[in-house]
Amino acid sequence: MDNKRVASGNGCKLYKKCGGCQLQNLTYDEQLKFKQRLCEKHLSKYCKISPIIGMEHPYHYRNKVQAAFATTKDGRIISGVYQSGTHRIVPVDLCMTEDKKADEIIVSIRSLMKDFRMTAYNENTGRGFLRHVLVKRGFTTNQIMVVMVTGTPIFPAKNNFVKALRKIHPEITTIVQNINMKPTNLVLGDRQNVLFGTGYIEDVLCGLTFRISPASFYQINPVQTEVLYGKAMELADLKKGQRVIDCYCGIGTIGLCAANVCDCEVIGVELNPDAVKDAKFNARRNNKNNAKFYCGDAGQFMTEMADNGESADVVFMDPPRAGSSVEFIDSVKTLSPKKIVYISCNPETMARDLELLTKDKKYKVTSLTPVDMFPHTNHCEVVAQLHSDINS
Ligand code: SAH
């Protein structure tokens, strides 16, 4: 494990300006200890915390890279990240957490802009062309998607631009124009045109092939995702024929991994329609005919299942940072699966939800393992196992 002190001036020059890697002043070992303590602070009330699982090479792990574009007062186009909590762009050409190839592509796009007389979007006036570039790379397949987020629907000389970009980077497998004309903090708008290729990439995770669209959620650290899912499957201890619900399922990765571990029935629910489309496609792509995916709010979906008297053996839940909802937790208790595997990217909201799940003694937390999915940042992922059959 690389345990050199990476920052405090000698690692990333942008450390202080950018603010994305809050823990860069610590060695990687110290970062892991910090996260372990963070989990202990919020969660040790429920169960002993297992040692955090760190990353062997905690650099360039991000398979999804996003850059914002702007023009400086002296007319230069810059690309990079927003300084934490502001809308000021910190120029970034190479970041120690991001995929190197993705960073290279973004720099190439910036240098092509002049030749193609492309302007950068101006948030204040709402004028200008290029707002963001999003690059996603399948680490296993090496497929690369470039999404050009534009402030106007017209993309002048698009065919020549695609040709020029592919000449520099023949490894790009698809290029998409996404149109976002709204004054919003969201990167992607809802309209898109595929300029080259299929409009999506595929990646292989835990032996399964997944389709990833521009707007679908896909774990950003695929190396640690395999570790995380492996732990989640171990904790679920699935048996053939069991009924498994994958809540907040994204493109169906956890549910389909479950179906791959043993021949179980999988029901997935997810709010983002693009992700659900991908999940359905992924089920077919991997011959998992016993996996069904639904679009909707997980809380409402589970309440309907509970009202219809349905049951489940294992519930996986992997909510966003804000955590789950009271409605969701109440309906899980009504469905009363024997096991719940809760994957969280925020120990604070996880603690709040575990309190609700355990307060009437129906469930007990039987395992808690932090996994470092986001080295150098203060974000921490935790996987928990809850058991209903406490005395068995
Ligand atoms: N389990 C997936 C995705 C986890 S991220 C994976 O490991 O890749 C959380 C997901 O929850 C996102 O895809 C997001 O779109 C979805 N989501 C957010 N709020 C939701 C809600 N109320 N109901 C269902 N899904 C929701």
Short mmCIF file of C-alpha atoms and ligand atoms in Angstrom, two decimals:
data_model
loop_
_atom_site.label_atom_id
_atom_site.label_comp_id
_atom_site.label_asym_id
_atom_site.label_seq_id
_atom_site.Cartn_x
_atom_site.Cartn_y
_atom_site.Cartn_z
CA MET A 1 0.00 0.00 0.00
CA ASP A 2 1.29 3.43 -0.92
CA ASN A 3 1.57 5.13 2.39
CA LYS A 4 3.53 8.23 1.53
CA ARG A 5 2.25 11.53 2.77
CA VAL A 6 0.64 12.64 -0.45
CA ALA A 7 -0.19 16.23 0.15
CA SER A 8 0.35 19.19 2.43
CA GLY A 9 1.89 20.86 -0.57
CA ASN A 10 3.84 17.93 -2.04
CA GLY A 11 0.95 15.91 -3.46
CA CYS A 12 -1.72 17.74 -5.37
CA LYS A 13 -1.04 21.41 -6.01
CA LEU A 14 -4.75 22.14 -6.08
CA TYR A 15 -5.46 20.53 -2.71
CA LYS A 16 -6.51 23.69 -0.94
CA LYS A 17 -8.17 25.44 -3.89
CA CYS A 18 -10.26 22.52 -5.06
CA GLY A 19 -11.45 21.12 -1.75
CA GLY A 20 -12.56 17.82 -3.28
CA CYS A 21 -10.00 15.69 -1.39
CA GLN A 22 -10.55 16.78 2.19
CA LEU A 23 -8.18 14.18 3.69
CA GLN A 24 -5.18 14.68 1.46
CA ASN A 25 -3.08 16.06 4.31
CA LEU A 26 -3.18 12.58 5.87
CA THR A 27 -1.29 9.46 4.80
CA TYR A 28 -3.58 6.78 3.36
CA ASP A 29 -3.29 4.76 6.59
CA GLU A 30 -4.28 7.82 8.59
CA GLN A 31 -7.22 8.40 6.25
CA LEU A 32 -8.45 4.86 6.89
CA LYS A 33 -8.13 5.36 10.65
CA PHE A 34 -10.06 8.62 10.36
CA LYS A 35 -12.90 6.86 8.53
CA GLN A 36 -12.89 3.98 10.99
CA ARG A 37 -13.30 6.46 13.86
CA LEU A 38 -16.04 8.29 11.96
CA CYS A 39 -18.00 5.05 11.60
CA GLU A 40 -17.38 4.19 15.24
CA LYS A 41 -18.68 7.59 16.30
CA HIS A 42 -21.96 7.21 14.42
CA LEU A 43 -22.53 3.47 14.39
CA SER A 44 -20.78 1.57 17.20
CA LYS A 45 -23.97 1.81 19.27
CA TYR A 46 -25.51 -0.80 16.95
CA CYS A 47 -22.69 -3.30 16.46
CA LYS A 48 -18.92 -3.70 16.61
CA ILE A 49 -17.37 -2.12 13.51
CA SER A 50 -15.12 -4.43 11.47
CA PRO A 51 -11.82 -2.97 10.22
CA ILE A 52 -12.29 -0.73 7.18
CA ILE A 53 -11.34 -2.32 3.84
CA GLY A 54 -8.95 0.09 2.12
CA MET A 55 -7.75 0.24 -1.46
CA GLU A 56 -4.43 -1.23 -2.56
CA HIS A 57 -3.69 1.55 -5.09
CA PRO A 58 -5.81 4.49 -3.97
CA TYR A 59 -5.18 6.70 -7.05
CA HIS A 60 -6.95 7.40 -10.35
CA TYR A 61 -9.84 5.22 -9.22
CA ARG A 62 -12.72 7.37 -10.58
CA ASN A 63 -14.24 5.93 -13.77
CA LYS A 64 -16.46 9.00 -14.22
CA VAL A 65 -14.95 12.44 -14.65
CA GLN A 66 -16.81 15.67 -15.05
CA ALA A 67 -15.37 19.07 -16.01
CA ALA A 68 -17.07 22.46 -16.14
CA PHE A 69 -16.01 25.01 -18.77
CA ALA A 70 -15.74 28.80 -18.57
CA THR A 71 -13.90 31.75 -20.13
CA THR A 72 -11.58 33.84 -17.97
CA LYS A 73 -11.58 37.65 -18.02
CA ASP A 74 -8.58 37.60 -20.36
CA GLY A 75 -10.42 35.34 -22.81
CA ARG A 76 -8.85 31.95 -22.04
CA ILE A 77 -11.07 28.88 -21.88
CA ILE A 78 -10.58 26.87 -18.71
CA SER A 79 -11.96 23.51 -17.60
CA GLY A 80 -12.02 21.93 -14.19
CA VAL A 81 -14.05 21.50 -11.04
CA TYR A 82 -16.09 23.92 -8.99
CA GLN A 83 -14.27 25.00 -5.86
CA SER A 84 -16.14 23.37 -2.95
CA GLY A 85 -19.31 25.29 -2.17
CA THR A 86 -18.81 27.88 -4.96
CA HIS A 87 -19.31 28.30 -8.67
CA ARG A 88 -15.72 29.32 -9.25
CA ILE A 89 -13.89 26.89 -11.54
CA VAL A 90 -10.52 25.58 -10.42
CA PRO A 91 -8.65 24.58 -13.60
CA VAL A 92 -7.70 20.88 -13.47
CA ASP A 93 -5.75 18.98 -16.12
CA LEU A 94 -4.82 15.93 -14.08
CA CYS A 95 -6.37 14.78 -10.84
CA MET A 96 -4.98 12.00 -8.64
CA THR A 97 -8.42 10.48 -8.06
CA GLU A 98 -9.63 10.60 -11.67
CA ASP A 99 -9.05 8.25 -14.56
CA LYS A 100 -6.00 9.55 -16.45
CA LYS A 101 -7.44 8.85 -19.89
CA ALA A 102 -10.61 10.77 -19.06
CA ASP A 103 -8.52 13.75 -17.93
CA GLU A 104 -6.52 13.61 -21.18
CA ILE A 105 -9.69 13.62 -23.27
CA ILE A 106 -11.03 16.68 -21.46
CA VAL A 107 -7.78 18.57 -22.10
CA SER A 108 -7.95 17.57 -25.80
CA ILE A 109 -11.53 18.84 -26.08
CA ARG A 110 -10.47 22.16 -24.55
CA SER A 111 -7.64 22.52 -27.03
CA LEU A 112 -9.95 21.70 -29.97
CA MET A 113 -12.46 24.36 -28.96
CA LYS A 114 -10.45 27.20 -30.50
CA ASP A 115 -10.18 25.51 -33.92
CA PHE A 116 -13.91 24.87 -33.90
CA ARG A 117 -14.74 28.37 -32.60
CA MET A 118 -16.59 26.84 -29.69
CA THR A 119 -17.35 29.11 -26.76
CA ALA A 120 -17.67 28.14 -23.13
CA TYR A 121 -21.08 28.62 -21.51
CA ASN A 122 -21.48 31.60 -19.22
CA GLU A 123 -23.65 30.87 -16.20
CA ASN A 124 -24.46 34.52 -15.61
CA THR A 125 -25.65 35.39 -19.10
CA GLY A 126 -26.91 31.94 -20.12
CA ARG A 127 -24.95 32.38 -23.37
CA GLY A 128 -22.24 30.23 -24.85
CA PHE A 129 -21.91 26.66 -26.03
CA LEU A 130 -20.03 24.13 -23.89
CA ARG A 131 -21.13 23.77 -20.26
CA HIS A 132 -19.61 20.49 -19.15
CA VAL A 133 -17.83 17.43 -20.46
CA LEU A 134 -18.55 14.11 -18.83
CA VAL A 135 -16.36 11.10 -19.52
CA LYS A 136 -17.18 7.57 -18.36
CA ARG A 137 -14.77 4.68 -18.88
CA GLY A 138 -15.44 0.99 -18.37
CA PHE A 139 -12.28 -0.08 -16.56
CA THR A 140 -12.70 -3.70 -17.61
CA THR A 141 -13.95 -3.23 -21.18
CA ASN A 142 -12.00 -0.01 -21.86
CA GLN A 143 -15.08 1.46 -23.57
CA ILE A 144 -15.19 5.25 -23.28
CA MET A 145 -18.19 7.58 -23.47
CA VAL A 146 -17.80 11.33 -23.92
CA VAL A 147 -20.83 13.50 -23.17
CA MET A 148 -20.67 17.10 -24.39
CA VAL A 149 -23.19 19.10 -22.36
CA THR A 150 -24.17 22.14 -24.40
CA GLY A 151 -26.19 25.25 -23.61
CA THR A 152 -27.68 25.30 -27.11
CA PRO A 153 -29.23 22.54 -29.23
CA ILE A 154 -27.21 23.52 -32.31
CA PHE A 155 -23.78 21.90 -32.47
CA PRO A 156 -21.90 23.59 -35.32
CA ALA A 157 -19.60 21.36 -37.37
CA LYS A 158 -20.39 18.42 -35.13
CA ASN A 159 -19.28 15.76 -37.60
CA ASN A 160 -15.90 17.38 -38.07
CA PHE A 161 -15.52 17.84 -34.33
CA VAL A 162 -16.27 14.16 -33.73
CA LYS A 163 -13.74 13.24 -36.42
CA ALA A 164 -11.06 15.50 -34.92
CA LEU A 165 -11.62 14.21 -31.38
CA ARG A 166 -11.57 10.59 -32.50
CA LYS A 167 -8.39 11.22 -34.42
CA ILE A 168 -6.65 12.23 -31.20
CA HIS A 169 -8.45 9.56 -29.12
CA PRO A 170 -9.44 6.58 -31.29
CA GLU A 171 -10.17 4.74 -28.02
CA ILE A 172 -13.42 6.75 -27.56
CA THR A 173 -16.31 4.39 -28.31
CA THR A 174 -19.27 6.77 -28.14
CA ILE A 175 -19.91 10.53 -28.14
CA VAL A 176 -23.18 12.08 -27.00
CA GLN A 177 -24.44 15.67 -27.05
CA ASN A 178 -26.59 16.44 -24.03
CA ILE A 179 -28.57 19.68 -24.16
CA ASN A 180 -28.98 21.65 -20.95
CA MET A 181 -30.43 25.13 -21.53
CA LYS A 182 -31.73 25.65 -17.99
CA PRO A 183 -30.18 27.82 -15.28
CA THR A 184 -29.50 24.84 -13.01
CA ASN A 185 -26.78 23.21 -10.95
CA LEU A 186 -27.60 19.86 -12.52
CA VAL A 187 -25.00 18.86 -15.07
CA LEU A 188 -27.23 16.97 -17.50
CA GLY A 189 -30.33 18.20 -19.29
CA ASP A 190 -33.07 15.85 -20.49
CA ARG A 191 -32.44 15.93 -24.26
CA GLN A 192 -29.59 14.19 -26.01
CA ASN A 193 -28.29 13.31 -29.46
CA VAL A 194 -25.92 10.47 -30.08
CA LEU A 195 -23.12 11.85 -32.28
CA PHE A 196 -21.09 8.67 -32.56
CA GLY A 197 -21.45 5.05 -31.44
CA THR A 198 -24.24 3.55 -29.39
CA GLY A 199 -24.79 6.28 -26.77
CA TYR A 200 -23.76 4.03 -23.89
CA ILE A 201 -20.81 1.98 -22.66
CA GLU A 202 -20.60 -1.44 -21.09
CA ASP A 203 -18.48 -2.56 -18.17
CA VAL A 204 -17.90 -5.88 -16.47
CA LEU A 205 -18.43 -6.09 -12.73
CA CYS A 206 -18.41 -9.28 -10.65
CA GLY A 207 -18.42 -11.29 -13.89
CA LEU A 208 -21.54 -9.58 -15.30
CA THR A 209 -21.78 -7.08 -18.14
CA PHE A 210 -23.57 -3.80 -17.45
CA ARG A 211 -24.80 -1.11 -19.80
CA ILE A 212 -24.23 2.41 -18.54
CA SER A 213 -26.03 5.44 -20.04
CA PRO A 214 -25.01 9.09 -19.64
CA ALA A 215 -27.50 9.74 -16.80
CA SER A 216 -27.48 6.37 -15.01
CA PHE A 217 -25.81 5.97 -11.65
CA TYR A 218 -22.86 3.59 -11.71
CA GLN A 219 -20.43 3.21 -8.80
CA ILE A 220 -17.45 5.46 -9.51
CA ASN A 221 -14.79 3.16 -8.03
CA PRO A 222 -15.20 -0.20 -9.79
CA VAL A 223 -12.25 -1.86 -8.00
CA GLN A 224 -13.74 -1.27 -4.56
CA THR A 225 -17.30 -1.90 -5.83
CA GLU A 226 -16.35 -5.54 -6.35
CA VAL A 227 -15.08 -5.62 -2.77
CA LEU A 228 -18.24 -3.92 -1.49
CA TYR A 229 -20.64 -6.14 -3.42
CA GLY A 230 -18.63 -9.23 -2.44
CA LYS A 231 -19.12 -8.29 1.20
CA ALA A 232 -22.82 -7.55 0.62
CA MET A 233 -23.33 -10.98 -1.00
CA GLU A 234 -21.46 -12.70 1.83
CA LEU A 235 -23.72 -10.97 4.36
CA ALA A 236 -26.87 -11.79 2.39
CA ASP A 237 -25.93 -15.49 2.37
CA LEU A 238 -28.45 -16.17 -0.40
CA LYS A 239 -30.12 -19.49 -1.02
CA LYS A 240 -31.59 -20.83 -4.23
CA GLY A 241 -35.23 -19.83 -4.78
CA GLN A 242 -35.19 -16.96 -2.30
CA ARG A 243 -36.92 -13.69 -3.13
CA VAL A 244 -34.58 -10.72 -3.06
CA ILE A 245 -35.52 -7.03 -3.34
CA ASP A 246 -32.88 -4.59 -4.58
CA CYS A 247 -34.03 -1.13 -3.45
CA TYR A 248 -32.43 2.00 -4.95
CA CYS A 249 -31.06 -0.41 -7.54
CA GLY A 250 -29.54 1.98 -10.11
CA ILE A 251 -28.77 -0.09 -13.21
CA GLY A 252 -29.45 -3.31 -11.30
CA THR A 253 -25.90 -4.20 -10.32
CA ILE A 254 -26.58 -5.54 -6.81
CA GLY A 255 -29.73 -7.47 -7.75
CA LEU A 256 -28.09 -9.05 -10.78
CA CYS A 257 -25.00 -9.97 -8.74
CA ALA A 258 -27.38 -11.66 -6.28
CA ALA A 259 -29.03 -13.56 -9.14
CA ASN A 260 -25.55 -14.60 -10.25
CA VAL A 261 -24.55 -15.92 -6.82
CA CYS A 262 -27.50 -18.28 -6.69
CA ASP A 263 -30.67 -18.78 -8.61
CA CYS A 264 -32.91 -16.37 -6.72
CA GLU A 265 -35.84 -14.19 -7.73
CA VAL A 266 -34.88 -10.51 -7.91
CA ILE A 267 -37.14 -7.46 -7.79
CA GLY A 268 -35.44 -4.09 -8.24
CA VAL A 269 -36.81 -0.58 -7.74
CA GLU A 270 -35.26 2.71 -8.80
CA LEU A 271 -36.44 6.29 -9.33
CA ASN A 272 -34.36 7.23 -12.40
CA PRO A 273 -36.13 5.95 -15.57
CA ASP A 274 -32.88 5.79 -17.59
CA ALA A 275 -31.28 3.60 -14.94
CA VAL A 276 -34.35 1.32 -14.89
CA LYS A 277 -34.12 0.96 -18.67
CA ASP A 278 -30.48 -0.03 -18.27
CA ALA A 279 -31.35 -2.45 -15.44
CA LYS A 280 -33.95 -4.21 -17.62
CA PHE A 281 -31.50 -4.39 -20.48
CA ASN A 282 -28.79 -5.68 -18.12
CA ALA A 283 -31.07 -8.46 -16.87
CA ARG A 284 -31.58 -9.67 -20.46
CA ARG A 285 -27.93 -9.10 -21.37
CA ASN A 286 -26.86 -11.43 -18.54
CA ASN A 287 -29.64 -14.00 -19.01
CA LYS A 288 -31.16 -13.31 -15.61
CA ASN A 289 -34.77 -13.98 -16.52
CA ASN A 290 -35.83 -14.10 -12.91
CA ALA A 291 -34.97 -10.42 -12.31
CA LYS A 292 -37.61 -7.69 -12.75
CA PHE A 293 -37.01 -3.96 -12.42
CA TYR A 294 -39.54 -1.23 -11.67
CA CYS A 295 -39.40 2.54 -11.86
CA GLY A 296 -40.67 4.41 -8.82
CA ASP A 297 -40.02 5.69 -5.33
CA ALA A 298 -38.62 2.86 -3.21
CA GLY A 299 -40.77 3.84 -0.19
CA GLN A 300 -44.00 3.83 -2.19
CA PHE A 301 -43.09 0.62 -4.00
CA MET A 302 -42.34 -1.21 -0.75
CA THR A 303 -45.55 0.10 0.84
CA GLU A 304 -47.54 -1.28 -2.08
CA MET A 305 -45.77 -4.63 -1.74
CA ALA A 306 -46.52 -4.68 1.99
CA ASP A 307 -50.19 -3.71 1.37
CA ASN A 308 -50.49 -6.55 -1.14
CA GLY A 309 -49.26 -9.03 1.45
CA GLU A 310 -46.06 -9.82 -0.47
CA SER A 311 -43.00 -11.20 1.26
CA ALA A 312 -39.24 -11.21 0.73
CA ASP A 313 -36.29 -13.17 2.12
CA VAL A 314 -33.56 -10.55 1.72
CA VAL A 315 -33.82 -6.80 1.16
CA PHE A 316 -30.80 -4.92 -0.16
CA MET A 317 -31.05 -1.18 0.31
CA ASP A 318 -28.54 1.29 -1.11
CA PRO A 319 -30.07 4.77 -0.78
CA PRO A 320 -28.42 8.08 -1.76
CA ARG A 321 -26.56 10.20 0.82
CA ALA A 322 -29.80 11.52 2.32
CA GLY A 323 -30.63 7.98 3.43
CA SER A 324 -33.96 6.21 3.34
CA SER A 325 -37.46 7.36 4.38
CA VAL A 326 -39.74 6.52 7.31
CA GLU A 327 -42.27 5.15 4.83
CA PHE A 328 -39.64 2.82 3.36
CA ILE A 329 -38.49 1.56 6.74
CA ASP A 330 -42.04 0.98 7.99
CA SER A 331 -42.87 -1.04 4.89
CA VAL A 332 -39.67 -3.12 5.18
CA LYS A 333 -40.72 -4.01 8.72
CA THR A 334 -44.16 -5.07 7.45
CA LEU A 335 -42.58 -7.22 4.73
CA SER A 336 -40.24 -8.55 7.43
CA PRO A 337 -37.43 -10.12 5.41
CA LYS A 338 -35.14 -12.35 7.43
CA LYS A 339 -32.17 -10.24 6.42
CA ILE A 340 -31.55 -6.68 5.39
CA VAL A 341 -28.26 -5.68 3.79
CA TYR A 342 -27.95 -1.91 4.00
CA ILE A 343 -25.25 -0.22 1.92
CA SER A 344 -24.71 3.41 2.81
CA CYS A 345 -22.48 6.22 1.61
CA ASN A 346 -23.22 8.33 4.66
CA PRO A 347 -22.73 6.94 8.20
CA GLU A 348 -24.84 9.77 9.69
CA THR A 349 -28.02 9.02 7.76
CA MET A 350 -27.31 5.31 8.14
CA ALA A 351 -27.31 5.78 11.94
CA ARG A 352 -30.67 7.56 11.74
CA ASP A 353 -32.15 4.75 9.63
CA LEU A 354 -30.65 1.98 11.80
CA GLU A 355 -32.27 3.64 14.82
CA LEU A 356 -35.67 3.37 13.10
CA LEU A 357 -35.04 -0.21 11.98
CA THR A 358 -33.93 -1.46 15.39
CA LYS A 359 -35.95 0.60 17.89
CA ASP A 360 -38.83 -1.90 18.28
CA LYS A 361 -36.37 -4.83 18.54
CA LYS A 362 -37.66 -6.45 15.36
CA TYR A 363 -34.21 -6.16 13.79
CA LYS A 364 -30.75 -6.33 15.17
CA VAL A 365 -27.57 -5.11 13.43
CA THR A 366 -25.27 -8.13 13.20
CA SER A 367 -22.41 -6.79 11.10
CA LEU A 368 -20.98 -3.41 10.06
CA THR A 369 -18.06 -3.07 7.64
CA PRO A 370 -16.71 0.20 6.23
CA VAL A 371 -15.26 0.03 2.70
CA ASP A 372 -13.16 2.88 1.35
CA MET A 373 -14.75 3.73 -1.98
CA PHE A 374 -13.50 7.33 -2.12
CA PRO A 375 -9.83 7.59 -1.04
CA HIS A 376 -8.61 11.11 -0.10
CA THR A 377 -12.15 12.40 0.38
CA ASN A 378 -14.04 12.34 3.66
CA HIS A 379 -16.79 10.15 2.20
CA CYS A 380 -17.22 6.73 3.70
CA GLU A 381 -19.21 3.70 2.55
CA VAL A 382 -20.52 1.13 5.04
CA VAL A 383 -22.27 -2.18 4.56
CA ALA A 384 -24.52 -3.44 7.35
CA GLN A 385 -26.30 -6.70 7.95
CA LEU A 386 -29.53 -6.77 9.95
CA HIS A 387 -31.24 -9.92 11.13
CA SER A 388 -34.87 -10.32 12.10
CA ASP A 389 -34.48 -13.81 13.49
CA ILE A 390 -32.33 -12.61 16.36
CA ASN A 391 -32.48 -15.73 18.50
CA SER A 392 -31.92 -18.30 15.80
N1 SAH B 1 -27.48 0.25 -5.94
C1 SAH B 1 -26.96 1.01 -7.05
C2 SAH B 1 -27.25 2.51 -6.97
C3 SAH B 1 -27.02 3.18 -5.65
S1 SAH B 1 -27.06 4.96 -5.69
C4 SAH B 1 -25.48 0.74 -7.21
O1 SAH B 1 -24.83 0.16 -6.36
O2 SAH B 1 -24.94 1.11 -8.26
C5 SAH B 1 -28.65 5.33 -5.18
C6 SAH B 1 -29.70 5.19 -6.25
O3 SAH B 1 -30.96 5.54 -5.64
C7 SAH B 1 -29.56 6.12 -7.46
O4 SAH B 1 -29.60 5.33 -8.64
C8 SAH B 1 -30.80 7.03 -7.39
O5 SAH B 1 -31.32 7.35 -8.66
C9 SAH B 1 -31.77 6.17 -6.61
N2 SAH B 1 -32.85 6.86 -5.86
C10 SAH B 1 -32.79 8.06 -5.24
N3 SAH B 1 -33.94 8.30 -4.56
C11 SAH B 1 -34.74 7.22 -4.76
C12 SAH B 1 -36.06 6.86 -4.33
N4 SAH B 1 -36.76 7.69 -3.55
N5 SAH B 1 -36.55 5.68 -4.71
C13 SAH B 1 -35.85 4.84 -5.50
N6 SAH B 1 -34.60 5.12 -5.94
C14 SAH B 1 -34.05 6.28 -5.60
#
